[in-house]
Short mmCIF file of C-alpha atoms in Angstrom, two decimals:
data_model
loop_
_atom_site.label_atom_id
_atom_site.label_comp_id
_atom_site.label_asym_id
_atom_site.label_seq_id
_atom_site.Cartn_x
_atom_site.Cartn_y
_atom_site.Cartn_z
CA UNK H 768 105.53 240.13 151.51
CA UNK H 769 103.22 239.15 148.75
CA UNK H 770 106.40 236.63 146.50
CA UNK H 771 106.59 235.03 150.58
CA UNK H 772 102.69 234.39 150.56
CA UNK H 773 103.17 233.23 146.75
CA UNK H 774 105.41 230.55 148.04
CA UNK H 775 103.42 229.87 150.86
CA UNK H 776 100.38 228.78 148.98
CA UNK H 777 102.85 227.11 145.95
CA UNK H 778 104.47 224.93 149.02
CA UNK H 779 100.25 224.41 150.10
CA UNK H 780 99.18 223.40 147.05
CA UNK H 781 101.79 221.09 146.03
CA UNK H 782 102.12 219.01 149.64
CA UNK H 783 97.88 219.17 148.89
CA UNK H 784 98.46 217.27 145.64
CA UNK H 785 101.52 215.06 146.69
CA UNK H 786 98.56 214.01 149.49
CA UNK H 787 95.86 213.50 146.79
CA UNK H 788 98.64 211.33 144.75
CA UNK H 789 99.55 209.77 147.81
CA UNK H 790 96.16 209.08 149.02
CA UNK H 791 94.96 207.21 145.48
CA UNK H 792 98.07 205.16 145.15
CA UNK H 793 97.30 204.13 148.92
CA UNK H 794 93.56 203.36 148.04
CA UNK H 795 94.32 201.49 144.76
CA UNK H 796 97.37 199.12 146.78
CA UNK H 797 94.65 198.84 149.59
CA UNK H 798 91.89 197.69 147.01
CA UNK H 799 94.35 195.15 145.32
CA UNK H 800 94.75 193.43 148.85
CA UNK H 801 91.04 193.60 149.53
CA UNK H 802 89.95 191.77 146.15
CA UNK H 803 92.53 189.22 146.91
CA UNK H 804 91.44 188.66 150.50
CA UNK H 805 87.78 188.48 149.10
CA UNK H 806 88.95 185.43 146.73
CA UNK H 807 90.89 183.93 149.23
CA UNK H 808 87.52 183.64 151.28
CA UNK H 809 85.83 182.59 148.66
CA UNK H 810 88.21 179.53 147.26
CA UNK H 811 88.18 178.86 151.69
CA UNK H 812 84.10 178.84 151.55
CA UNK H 813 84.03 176.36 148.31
CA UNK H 814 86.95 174.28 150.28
CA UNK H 815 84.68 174.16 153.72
CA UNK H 816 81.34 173.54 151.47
CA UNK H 817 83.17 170.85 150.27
CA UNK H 818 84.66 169.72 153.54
CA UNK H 819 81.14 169.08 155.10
CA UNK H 820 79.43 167.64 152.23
CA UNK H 821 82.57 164.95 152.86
CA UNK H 822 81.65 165.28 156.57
CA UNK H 823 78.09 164.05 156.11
CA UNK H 824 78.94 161.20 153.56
CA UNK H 825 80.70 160.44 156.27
CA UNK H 826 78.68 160.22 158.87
CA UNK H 827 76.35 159.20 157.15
CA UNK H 828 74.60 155.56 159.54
CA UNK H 829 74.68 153.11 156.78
CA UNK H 830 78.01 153.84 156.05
CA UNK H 831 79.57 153.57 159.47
CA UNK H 832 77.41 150.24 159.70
CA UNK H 833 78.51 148.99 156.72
CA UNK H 834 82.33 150.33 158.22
CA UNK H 835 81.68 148.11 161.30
CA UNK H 836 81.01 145.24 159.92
CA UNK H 837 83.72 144.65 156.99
CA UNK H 838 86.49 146.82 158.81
CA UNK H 839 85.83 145.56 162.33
CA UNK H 840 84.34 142.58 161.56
CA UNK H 841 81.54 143.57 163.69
CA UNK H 842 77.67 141.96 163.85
CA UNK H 843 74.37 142.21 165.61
CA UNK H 844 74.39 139.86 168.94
CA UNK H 845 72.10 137.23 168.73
CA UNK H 846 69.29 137.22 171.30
CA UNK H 847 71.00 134.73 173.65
CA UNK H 848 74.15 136.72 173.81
CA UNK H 849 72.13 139.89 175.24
CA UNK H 850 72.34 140.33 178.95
CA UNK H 851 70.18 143.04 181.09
CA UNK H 852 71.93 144.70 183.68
CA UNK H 853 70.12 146.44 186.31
#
């Protein structure tokens, strides 16, 4: 009875450890993927920073006036040319 309850808590204690082992390698693998992620976001949040500071250049009034008028060939209407519509 006792070499039985030997092997018992032999079989225990190594499936215990093979869990520990198991449990770290797990955590480390897990850890590797999270830093990655984490720099991933961070190149993505430098990109999108970027991205809006393009965005509001842009945007920006003088430029898109400045757009009108040499792309589009666009100008003010003289005062003549204005008609009020009611």
């Amino acid at each position: 009875m006792g070499a039985l309850f030997m092997l018992t808590l032999l079989a225990a204690v190594l499936a215990s450890a093979l869990g520990v082992v198991w449990t770290r390698h797990e955590s480390r693998v897990l850890f590797v993927n999270l830093t990655a992620l984490q720099n991933q976001r961070d190149e993505l949040n430098i990109e999108y920073g970027k991205l809006e500071l393009e965005q509001a250049t842009y945007a920006e009034p003088r430029r898109i006036d400045d757009e009108a008028r040499q792309k589009l060939g666009m100008f003010d209407p003289r005062p003549q040319d204005i008609r009020l519509l009611r």
